[in-house]
XYZ file of C-alpha atoms in Angstrom:
672
model
C -0.173 -0.060 -0.005
C 1.705 3.243 -1.209
C 1.775 6.211 1.058
C -1.297 8.718 0.364
C -0.770 12.246 -0.134
C -4.054 13.437 1.045
C -3.740 16.770 2.344
C -2.597 19.996 1.295
C -0.111 22.433 3.355
C -0.612 26.017 3.721
C -3.611 26.040 5.982
C -4.511 29.377 7.245
C -3.956 30.465 10.476
C -7.031 29.811 12.952
C -8.117 29.098 16.229
C -9.365 25.542 16.090
C -11.839 26.049 18.844
C -13.732 28.667 16.579
C -13.666 25.741 13.993
C -15.107 23.165 15.948
C -17.861 25.237 17.418
C -18.873 26.344 13.829
C -18.702 22.665 12.635
C -21.127 21.277 15.547
C -23.822 23.424 13.957
C -24.169 20.392 11.301
C -25.605 18.501 13.819
C -29.099 17.678 13.217
C -31.838 17.466 16.017
C -32.230 14.461 18.467
C -35.757 14.191 17.388
C -36.901 10.445 17.754
C -38.294 9.119 14.260
C -41.718 8.228 13.455
C -42.493 4.632 14.087
C -41.780 2.321 11.191
C -44.064 -0.610 10.696
C -42.722 -3.989 9.778
C -44.304 -3.788 6.374
C -42.661 -0.247 5.636
C -39.229 -1.963 6.960
C -39.822 -5.058 4.415
C -40.433 -2.526 1.650
C -37.110 -0.811 2.249
C -35.526 -4.108 2.737
C -36.796 -5.403 -0.717
C -35.854 -2.185 -2.244
C -31.922 -2.522 -1.198
C -32.317 -6.189 -2.353
C -33.233 -4.974 -5.808
C -30.495 -2.509 -5.501
C -28.240 -5.227 -5.114
C -29.365 -7.124 -8.136
C -29.253 -4.096 -10.466
C -25.771 -3.721 -9.662
C -24.559 -7.376 -9.401
C -26.575 -8.536 -12.665
C -25.071 -5.588 -14.418
C -21.579 -6.694 -13.289
C -22.285 -10.212 -14.543
C -23.801 -9.096 -17.716
C -21.162 -6.397 -18.820
C -17.810 -7.023 -16.767
C -17.617 -10.358 -15.591
C -15.101 -12.062 -15.286
C -13.037 -8.773 -15.247
C -12.619 -7.156 -11.618
C -15.131 -4.465 -11.564
C -17.969 -2.748 -13.411
C -18.018 0.548 -15.205
C -21.711 1.261 -14.712
C -22.107 4.387 -16.856
C -20.531 2.838 -19.962
C -21.880 -0.711 -19.198
C -18.092 -2.209 -19.219
C -15.650 -3.911 -17.199
C -12.212 -3.259 -15.892
C -9.440 -5.058 -14.099
C -8.483 -3.151 -11.116
C -6.919 -5.316 -8.677
C -5.699 -8.568 -10.031
C -7.942 -9.663 -12.732
C -9.903 -12.580 -10.737
C -12.988 -11.692 -10.759
C -12.719 -9.524 -7.779
C -16.621 -8.219 -7.523
C -17.904 -11.790 -7.849
C -15.339 -13.123 -4.846
C -16.127 -10.124 -2.809
C -19.912 -10.603 -3.112
C -20.208 -14.190 -2.363
C -21.448 -13.988 1.204
C -23.812 -11.166 0.209
C -25.567 -13.719 -1.945
C -25.559 -16.048 1.030
C -26.837 -13.571 3.234
C -29.907 -12.756 0.769
C -30.650 -16.396 0.751
C -29.894 -16.705 -3.093
C -28.658 -20.437 -2.789
C -28.661 -20.740 -6.512
C -26.671 -18.207 -7.394
C -24.428 -18.579 -4.309
C -23.767 -22.013 -5.252
C -22.828 -21.218 -9.130
C -20.730 -18.716 -8.183
C -18.645 -20.797 -5.622
C -18.598 -23.475 -8.277
C -17.168 -20.991 -10.880
C -14.650 -19.533 -8.653
C -13.317 -22.993 -7.568
C -12.865 -23.973 -11.048
C -11.657 -20.849 -12.814
C -9.812 -18.766 -10.547
C -6.121 -19.087 -9.944
C -3.330 -17.025 -8.224
C -0.148 -18.107 -10.196
C -0.357 -14.967 -12.348
C 2.229 -12.061 -12.904
C 0.101 -9.276 -11.138
C 1.449 -6.813 -8.571
C -1.305 -6.336 -5.988
C -1.949 -4.376 -2.569
C -1.549 -6.782 0.192
C -4.126 -5.099 2.159
C -6.917 -5.000 -0.550
C -6.204 -8.580 -1.536
C -6.433 -9.652 2.046
C -9.775 -7.977 2.814
C -11.342 -8.609 -0.438
C -10.243 -11.872 -1.965
C -8.828 -13.747 0.790
C -11.767 -12.977 3.303
C -14.312 -13.021 0.644
C -13.149 -16.812 -0.069
C -12.951 -17.483 3.389
C -16.328 -16.318 4.453
C -17.875 -18.243 1.431
C -16.002 -21.486 2.395
C -17.213 -21.399 5.836
C -21.050 -20.954 4.626
C -20.482 -23.381 1.748
C -18.967 -26.140 3.673
C -21.353 -26.088 7.016
C -24.809 -27.738 6.941
C -25.647 -25.460 9.993
C -26.040 -22.172 7.767
C -28.761 -24.027 5.521
C -26.673 -22.925 2.607
C -24.266 -26.177 2.509
C -23.426 -26.953 -1.316
C -23.261 -30.803 -1.765
C -20.597 -30.955 -4.517
C -18.391 -28.189 -2.684
C -14.846 -29.812 -1.565
C -13.009 -27.090 -0.019
C -11.934 -25.458 -3.162
C -12.244 -21.973 -1.927
C -10.119 -22.953 1.211
C -7.396 -24.341 -1.240
C -7.500 -21.129 -3.103
C -7.322 -19.034 -0.045
C -4.173 -20.897 1.293
C -2.533 -20.503 -1.957
C -3.282 -16.879 -2.238
C -2.099 -16.404 1.526
C 1.106 -18.128 0.706
C 1.989 -15.800 -2.022
C 1.461 -12.951 0.206
C 3.786 -14.084 2.959
C 6.870 -12.933 1.316
C 5.851 -9.269 1.906
C 6.118 -10.067 5.511
C 10.065 -10.455 5.022
C 11.246 -7.463 6.607
C 13.216 -6.211 9.592
C 10.162 -4.940 11.615
C 7.866 -7.918 10.700
C 5.520 -5.271 9.225
C 4.729 -6.079 5.344
C 5.417 -4.405 1.983
C 2.363 -2.633 0.867
C 2.424 -4.661 -2.678
C 3.620 -7.732 -3.877
C 3.605 -9.605 -7.213
C 1.615 -12.768 -6.887
C 4.119 -14.914 -8.875
C 7.448 -13.215 -8.262
C 7.341 -11.899 -4.930
C 8.140 -8.346 -3.651
C 9.904 -6.345 -6.361
C 13.282 -4.858 -5.591
C 12.137 -1.511 -6.012
C 9.139 -1.605 -3.979
C 8.474 1.233 -1.512
C 9.569 0.478 1.650
C 6.632 2.913 3.166
C 3.250 1.154 4.011
C 0.366 2.623 6.132
C -0.734 1.739 9.597
C -3.997 0.067 8.335
C -2.036 -1.810 5.614
C 0.240 -3.635 8.273
C -2.391 -3.826 11.092
C -5.666 -5.250 9.164
C -4.488 -8.842 8.383
C -5.147 -10.529 11.544
C -8.620 -11.744 11.031
C -8.218 -13.346 7.751
C -4.739 -14.794 8.454
C -5.846 -16.086 11.828
C -8.891 -17.719 10.480
C -6.774 -19.468 7.892
C -4.306 -20.726 10.481
C -7.064 -22.443 12.261
C -8.673 -23.880 8.953
C -5.656 -25.104 7.973
C -3.760 -26.001 11.344
C -1.021 -23.809 9.677
C 0.274 -21.250 12.563
C 2.552 -19.311 10.137
C -0.251 -17.129 8.778
C -1.492 -16.174 12.091
C 2.239 -15.579 13.584
C 3.259 -13.254 10.806
C 0.142 -10.921 11.077
C 0.514 -10.968 15.044
C 4.082 -10.100 14.790
C 2.974 -7.125 12.190
C 0.789 -5.753 14.890
C 3.541 -5.917 17.215
C 6.002 -3.999 14.935
C 3.446 -1.408 14.623
C 2.428 -1.083 18.517
C 5.927 -1.265 19.613
C 6.711 1.983 17.901
C 3.896 3.760 18.960
C 4.662 7.233 20.629
C 4.888 7.842 24.482
C 1.074 9.051 24.055
C -0.006 5.557 22.847
C -0.528 7.012 19.282
C 0.448 5.683 16.100
C 1.253 7.388 12.905
C -0.264 7.019 9.209
C 2.719 5.932 7.367
C 5.642 3.773 8.316
C 8.991 2.480 6.837
C 9.033 -1.383 7.135
C 12.810 -1.483 7.180
C 13.792 0.839 9.742
C 10.600 1.152 11.589
C 10.865 5.028 11.370
C 7.371 7.044 10.944
C 7.362 9.095 7.796
C 3.772 10.553 8.446
C 3.242 11.040 12.177
C -0.208 12.286 12.082
C -2.599 10.140 14.283
C -6.304 9.923 13.560
C -9.126 7.343 13.409
C -9.420 7.795 9.516
C -7.345 7.249 6.329
C -4.412 5.122 6.434
C -4.983 4.090 10.281
C -8.735 3.133 10.817
C -8.831 -0.385 10.291
C -5.670 -0.862 12.603
C -7.930 -0.029 15.571
C -11.116 -2.148 14.162
C -8.876 -5.370 13.924
C -7.411 -5.267 17.420
C -10.972 -5.286 19.119
C -12.409 -7.817 16.289
C -9.379 -10.103 16.718
C -9.975 -10.263 20.459
C -13.626 -11.112 19.954
C -13.112 -13.931 17.226
C -10.014 -15.409 18.690
C -10.228 -14.542 22.383
C -6.723 -13.340 22.470
C -6.128 -11.077 25.328
C -2.966 -9.622 23.990
C -5.209 -7.780 21.234
C -7.702 -6.681 23.952
C -5.002 -5.284 26.037
C -3.577 -3.096 23.046
C -7.008 -2.107 21.909
C -7.696 -0.644 25.487
C -4.505 1.356 25.433
C -4.995 2.404 21.877
C -8.744 3.492 22.370
C -7.874 5.259 25.694
C -5.331 7.451 23.724
C -7.721 8.144 20.692
C -10.497 9.222 23.120
C -8.052 11.518 24.994
C -6.123 13.178 22.353
C -8.368 12.676 18.988
C -11.992 13.202 20.445
C -13.289 16.877 20.325
C -16.777 15.820 21.099
C -18.660 14.915 18.780
C -15.833 15.268 16.304
C -12.214 13.490 15.826
C -9.085 15.583 14.626
C -5.685 14.510 13.263
C -2.654 15.124 15.907
C 0.987 14.830 15.841
C 1.441 11.529 17.392
C 4.358 12.464 19.773
C 3.190 15.778 20.958
C -0.700 15.325 20.728
C -0.862 18.724 19.194
C -3.592 19.209 16.640
C -2.674 19.410 12.845
C -5.699 18.870 11.151
C -9.425 19.701 11.862
C -10.892 17.510 9.219
C -13.571 14.883 9.051
C -12.865 12.314 6.441
C -15.614 9.581 5.418
C -13.591 6.732 6.754
C -13.832 8.055 10.303
C -17.616 6.915 9.957
C -16.697 3.362 10.896
C -15.869 4.690 14.629
C -19.240 4.666 15.909
C -19.877 1.193 14.942
C -16.615 0.034 16.621
C -17.604 1.755 19.670
C -20.696 -0.171 20.015
C -18.627 -3.281 19.760
C -16.699 -1.901 22.495
C -19.706 -1.056 24.489
C -19.178 2.771 24.699
C -22.494 3.811 22.929
C -23.015 7.548 24.323
C -19.959 8.991 22.255
C -20.923 6.898 19.307
C -24.351 8.337 19.419
C -23.277 11.906 19.365
C -20.519 11.419 16.733
C -22.753 9.390 14.345
C -25.135 12.407 14.507
C -22.374 14.713 13.623
C -21.309 12.581 10.654
C -24.733 12.099 9.249
C -25.186 15.977 9.369
C -22.647 15.906 6.680
C -24.536 13.527 4.649
C -27.635 15.605 5.065
C -25.902 18.839 4.064
C -24.702 17.252 0.476
C -26.748 14.299 0.109
C -23.413 11.908 0.445
C -20.573 12.377 2.759
C -17.267 13.868 0.870
C -13.890 12.088 1.280
C -13.012 15.116 3.419
C -14.832 17.943 5.136
C -13.107 20.499 6.739
C -14.264 21.314 10.098
C -12.511 24.859 10.105
C -14.190 26.220 7.044
C -17.236 24.204 7.022
C -16.412 23.292 3.486
C -15.630 20.055 1.365
C -11.830 19.760 1.328
C -10.195 20.494 -1.881
C -9.222 17.515 -3.647
C -11.498 15.379 -1.401
C -14.807 16.149 -3.073
C -15.850 12.668 -4.090
C -18.055 9.966 -2.429
C -17.009 6.354 -3.726
C -20.094 4.673 -2.530
C -18.551 3.911 0.949
C -20.476 1.995 3.536
C -18.915 3.075 6.695
C -21.775 5.333 7.892
C -24.260 2.792 7.073
C -22.315 0.432 8.941
C -22.380 2.465 12.063
C -25.966 3.175 11.524
C -26.682 -0.614 11.503
C -24.688 -1.288 14.615
C -26.677 1.722 16.544
C -29.967 0.583 15.609
C -28.888 -3.027 16.721
C -27.588 -1.648 20.291
C -30.535 1.017 20.859
C -33.234 -0.170 18.698
C -34.094 3.446 18.194
C -36.103 3.816 14.826
C -34.564 7.217 13.979
C -31.747 5.195 12.446
C -34.140 3.488 10.204
C -35.000 7.113 9.176
C -31.133 7.622 8.758
C -31.098 4.345 6.429
C -33.891 5.718 4.624
C -32.315 8.741 3.657
C -28.982 7.106 2.534
C -31.107 4.841 0.504
C -32.952 7.498 -1.332
C -29.567 9.541 -2.124
C -28.266 6.473 -3.466
C -31.169 5.471 -5.387
C -31.733 9.185 -7.013
C -28.193 10.169 -6.926
C -25.757 7.235 -7.711
C -28.120 4.820 -9.769
C -26.588 4.126 -13.233
C -27.921 2.393 -16.333
C -25.845 -0.932 -15.352
C -25.351 -0.205 -11.612
C -24.378 2.444 -9.339
C -21.921 5.108 -9.710
C -19.159 7.041 -7.706
C -20.270 10.649 -6.912
C -17.310 12.591 -8.426
C -18.219 15.735 -6.602
C -20.926 15.703 -3.823
C -21.901 19.251 -4.239
C -22.833 18.964 -7.872
C -23.607 15.097 -7.813
C -21.738 14.487 -10.708
C -21.426 10.699 -11.610
C -17.998 8.840 -12.187
C -17.949 5.826 -14.174
C -16.865 3.465 -11.446
C -18.198 0.975 -9.002
C -15.774 -0.493 -6.315
C -16.574 -4.083 -5.317
C -17.268 -3.159 -1.717
C -20.511 -1.612 -2.822
C -21.977 -5.274 -3.190
C -19.785 -6.488 -0.481
C -20.472 -3.673 2.308
C -22.586 -1.032 1.469
C -25.632 -2.673 0.184
C -25.028 -5.446 2.895
C -25.172 -3.263 5.838
C -28.322 -1.337 4.477
C -30.026 -4.762 3.950
C -29.298 -5.789 7.327
C -30.549 -2.694 8.816
C -34.198 -2.857 7.221
C -34.346 -6.481 7.660
C -33.408 -6.154 11.491
C -36.303 -3.514 11.449
C -38.635 -5.926 9.628
C -38.230 -9.003 11.777
C -34.793 -10.665 10.753
C -34.664 -13.861 8.839
C -30.894 -14.256 7.923
C -28.176 -16.122 9.045
C -26.528 -13.325 10.995
C -29.358 -12.538 13.289
C -31.039 -15.900 13.213
C -28.299 -18.512 12.251
C -26.247 -21.066 14.362
C -23.400 -18.733 15.251
C -22.647 -15.011 16.062
C -20.447 -13.261 13.069
C -17.748 -10.577 13.453
C -17.732 -8.505 10.018
C -14.268 -7.950 8.689
C -13.356 -4.499 7.418
C -14.758 -5.617 4.126
C -18.257 -6.647 5.547
C -17.144 -10.399 5.208
C -19.028 -12.579 7.739
C -16.621 -14.531 9.939
C -18.481 -16.848 12.224
C -17.479 -17.322 15.915
C -17.377 -20.894 15.961
C -15.429 -23.257 18.327
C -13.025 -24.176 15.479
C -12.180 -20.448 14.926
C -12.406 -19.095 18.627
C -10.185 -22.248 20.317
C -12.077 -21.324 23.499
C -10.223 -24.039 25.292
C -7.088 -23.583 23.701
C -5.967 -19.897 24.339
C -2.644 -19.142 23.146
C -0.662 -16.607 24.975
C 3.065 -15.225 24.718
C 4.847 -15.422 28.249
C 8.455 -15.196 28.920
C 9.476 -12.308 26.984
C 10.579 -10.232 30.018
C 10.925 -13.236 32.487
C 14.563 -14.275 32.251
C 16.001 -11.170 33.598
C 16.843 -9.145 30.477
C 14.402 -6.416 29.876
C 15.705 -6.055 26.235
C 14.312 -9.367 25.276
C 10.872 -7.905 24.602
C 10.101 -7.789 20.741
C 10.538 -3.842 20.761
C 14.264 -4.742 20.651
C 14.417 -7.259 18.019
C 11.872 -5.062 15.986
C 13.846 -2.337 16.310
C 17.012 -4.044 14.666
C 17.782 -2.654 11.189
C 19.567 -5.977 10.230
C 17.515 -8.027 7.629
C 16.697 -11.231 9.315
C 15.257 -14.249 7.798
C 11.417 -14.103 8.055
C 9.425 -16.134 10.642
C 7.435 -18.009 8.335
C 10.197 -19.906 6.740
C 10.247 -21.845 10.076
C 7.065 -23.563 9.393
C 7.591 -26.353 12.366
C 9.014 -23.920 14.526
C 6.536 -21.969 16.744
C 9.142 -19.149 18.278
C 8.012 -15.738 18.901
C 10.130 -12.950 18.420
C 10.857 -12.767 21.940
C 11.854 -16.530 21.701
C 9.208 -18.016 23.737
C 5.829 -19.543 22.921
C 3.407 -21.345 25.128
C -0.233 -22.678 24.728
C -2.477 -22.953 27.890
C -6.129 -22.985 28.759
C -6.289 -19.729 30.629
C -8.709 -17.577 29.253
C -10.115 -15.250 31.643
C -8.136 -11.998 32.474
C -7.594 -12.877 36.037
C -5.939 -16.493 35.295
C -4.062 -14.867 32.221
C -1.729 -12.865 34.032
C -1.960 -14.114 37.507
C 1.335 -15.745 38.780
C 3.179 -15.056 35.588
C 6.197 -12.661 35.626
C 5.212 -11.285 39.157
C 6.031 -7.625 39.318
C 5.893 -6.655 35.732
C 3.359 -4.414 33.755
C 0.723 -6.132 31.889
C 2.754 -4.643 28.784
C 5.845 -6.522 29.794
C 3.876 -9.804 30.719
C 3.090 -9.840 26.912
C 6.315 -8.802 25.753
C 5.357 -5.330 24.670
C 7.448 -2.224 24.682
C 7.693 0.802 22.520
C 10.529 2.048 20.374
C 11.386 5.948 20.044
C 12.476 7.562 16.955
C 15.973 6.192 17.108
C 14.682 2.711 17.599
C 15.805 2.692 21.239
C 13.507 0.415 23.689
C 11.852 2.547 26.472
C 10.895 0.767 29.566
C 7.598 1.699 30.674
C 6.894 2.053 34.355
C 4.462 -0.073 36.039
C 2.526 2.912 37.007
C 1.676 3.761 33.394
C 0.156 0.595 32.324
C -1.210 -1.247 35.472
C -4.696 -2.450 35.136
C -5.594 -3.171 38.504
C -7.911 0.191 38.451
C -11.019 0.546 35.883
C -9.672 -0.368 32.452
C -10.769 1.434 29.294
C -13.119 -1.526 28.243
C -13.983 -4.430 30.615
C -12.398 -7.703 29.490
C -15.586 -9.737 29.720
C -17.527 -10.605 26.450
C -21.190 -10.590 26.722
C -23.803 -12.080 24.111
C -26.530 -9.640 24.069
C -29.999 -10.526 23.522
C -29.974 -8.325 20.374
C -27.250 -10.808 19.218
C -24.597 -8.288 19.364
C -21.156 -9.220 20.851
C -20.239 -6.452 23.271
C -17.377 -5.940 25.701
C -19.149 -5.026 28.753
C -19.335 -1.399 29.582
C -21.750 0.967 31.508
C -23.998 2.824 28.824
C -27.093 4.565 29.032
C -30.084 2.272 28.943
C -32.346 4.644 26.977
C -31.327 6.386 23.552
C -32.647 9.828 24.603
C -30.720 9.706 28.051
C -27.449 9.305 25.846
C -28.456 12.562 23.901
C -27.223 15.014 26.263
C -25.350 18.124 25.491
C -22.080 18.175 22.985
C -20.085 19.893 25.293
C -18.262 19.788 28.788
C -16.981 22.656 30.907
C -13.743 23.211 32.701
C -10.324 24.606 31.946
C -9.771 24.430 27.933
C -6.862 24.966 25.511
C -6.493 27.465 22.735
C -5.426 25.287 20.019
C -3.902 27.146 16.892
C -3.314 25.500 13.723
C -0.937 27.046 11.386
C 0.641 26.143 7.999
C 3.391 24.212 9.571
C 1.929 21.464 11.257
C 4.936 20.996 13.535
C 4.561 24.223 15.046
C 1.211 24.152 16.768
C 0.754 25.777 20.437
C -1.282 24.904 23.431
C -2.351 27.794 25.403
C -3.326 25.766 28.499
C -1.049 25.135 31.290
C -1.201 21.598 31.978
C -0.373 20.785 28.182
C -3.741 18.562 27.720
C -6.109 19.281 24.978
C -8.645 20.711 27.694
C -11.618 18.393 25.994
C -14.011 17.567 28.884
C -16.146 14.583 27.706
C -17.383 13.865 31.265
C -19.769 16.515 31.955
C -22.535 15.640 29.317
C -25.768 16.401 31.166
C -28.269 18.625 29.481
C -30.843 16.908 26.600
C -30.941 18.696 23.426
C -33.390 18.613 20.792
C -34.166 20.997 17.887
C -37.094 21.296 15.477
C -36.323 19.240 12.036
C -37.778 22.465 10.301
C -34.892 24.618 10.624
C -32.714 25.195 7.732
C -29.723 23.718 6.850
C -27.739 26.844 7.466
C -29.272 27.229 10.929
C -28.040 23.643 11.434
C -24.620 24.564 10.660
C -24.834 27.432 12.889
C -26.395 26.016 16.027
C -24.839 22.840 16.856
C -21.080 23.542 16.158
C -21.606 25.323 19.366
C -21.223 22.008 20.900
C -17.666 22.182 21.229
C -17.733 25.399 23.515
C -15.497 23.562 26.052
C -12.748 24.260 23.138
C -12.429 27.994 23.320
């Protein structure tokens, strides 16, 4: 994954507090939606189903077996590897819709015709989430009688393809840090001129797919290399527990130090929590807790999120980008529903303003960011809408879904499918349809309305609970995948009297070592130790192991500074004997959501309190130079108070959009 040049410097001098106060005016009122009858929900669900088939049939007629459809010109194009990308990405959506005939035919065709021994250079990240994830999800559905979609003639063809593909991606992990190259040639491996810079999301969004493959094939190498990659990134976090956007996979140096929850970083956070929920691995939970606390402290300007310098915490960019919209959904999974509600309202207000969310919306100028005017049919806002409705059963989220559906139908529908919107202000269409439109955007919309209609699908009523990958693929939490009786832990990293045995030290080395995956029968971790045990609960997981050490040290996690030195953390900074950010127990909720237990408001309107807090706050001044940003508060903190959210707020939906923009950005009066 190549570094993304996604913003322009030369931002004029302004006070961030004024910008955020203005941006809160985008927030819509908190009025509860009118009741939606089951028949109305079914009508909306059926409309989404028709939307799927309009696009899917257009792809099959005009583009298949090329990767993606050009929906305006009714042609096809190869955009990733030339192996029917959209079909593979759509397999589990066909299954979710209960289309046994087309699902079976598609699985059979892919098993017989797709091959990866091709001279194609592909993105490791995109190939993993779209192709590998699509193959694995469809395999687990097609091979399991419990799903009701078992294909009689199926003989693990998709699993064999997935294993072959993952083997071809493995050479990308042959780096001194364990963080993979962004791209690889499926036939010849990593090109000698391949960029050594990759994104944090590119290196940290591999654990679910590779981990499942390890469990299905009994080959631990896939899971080990992706866990090493996460460790390689996390060990280089700043002292604030923030990670940057781009990193050199050889030196471990951050080449872009902006920390955020959007572009280039987003799914790093997502896969930390989901890897714990899917696999039960406490290490992922611990890292997520630390990363989430830091994000909420330094990035959260309630209800918005900004980008900051990972080392200083100074705000460098007051920007909402559309990829941030996944965050409320992740917060629902983490049990932190209150801020999710407020942030979702803020993000949806941008959609209401334009009919779509632009790739970038500047919170300072209240305008679409130059160069980021498009809406490429992204699913993230719909995903969060689905999770919030699932958690709250507040029918205003059905109204949100209805508005989004209307925008897509009237603004994005094309002769053969659905088009990208090249400019959200003019609604000009672009002749492109990403495969994730069928894998995610339509899927989450359909699930939203089906849930309101009285759900009848394998996600809500099937034999398993599911974790959704970042591409929306269905990953079942089965005993085979979760290994609930065989929790693997990595003890011993600091137990032998040497604090430099943690992987922060070895990962910081710039000497090129042999990749871990070459030792197929050797299950050594970078610290030199591996053990498996039945300890699953947090208390038994850490009790009696390496006494006196921090949780981070027990797991072998340290962090490296800019020069690659390992900085030993004190036990005070990472002890978890107090209240953790997120409790470690997992509960299966009645609404079929897997939640980490966390106290939240029981009623939706109780959660809709004032956006602002009170207290001493900072003046944060943004200049053209992102490194010269000053904080006027005396204690050096961001001065954002997210605790004192007490008053209910509600406004008439009859007020104009301009009044909306002016009124609710006042939400951030706590940033002066």
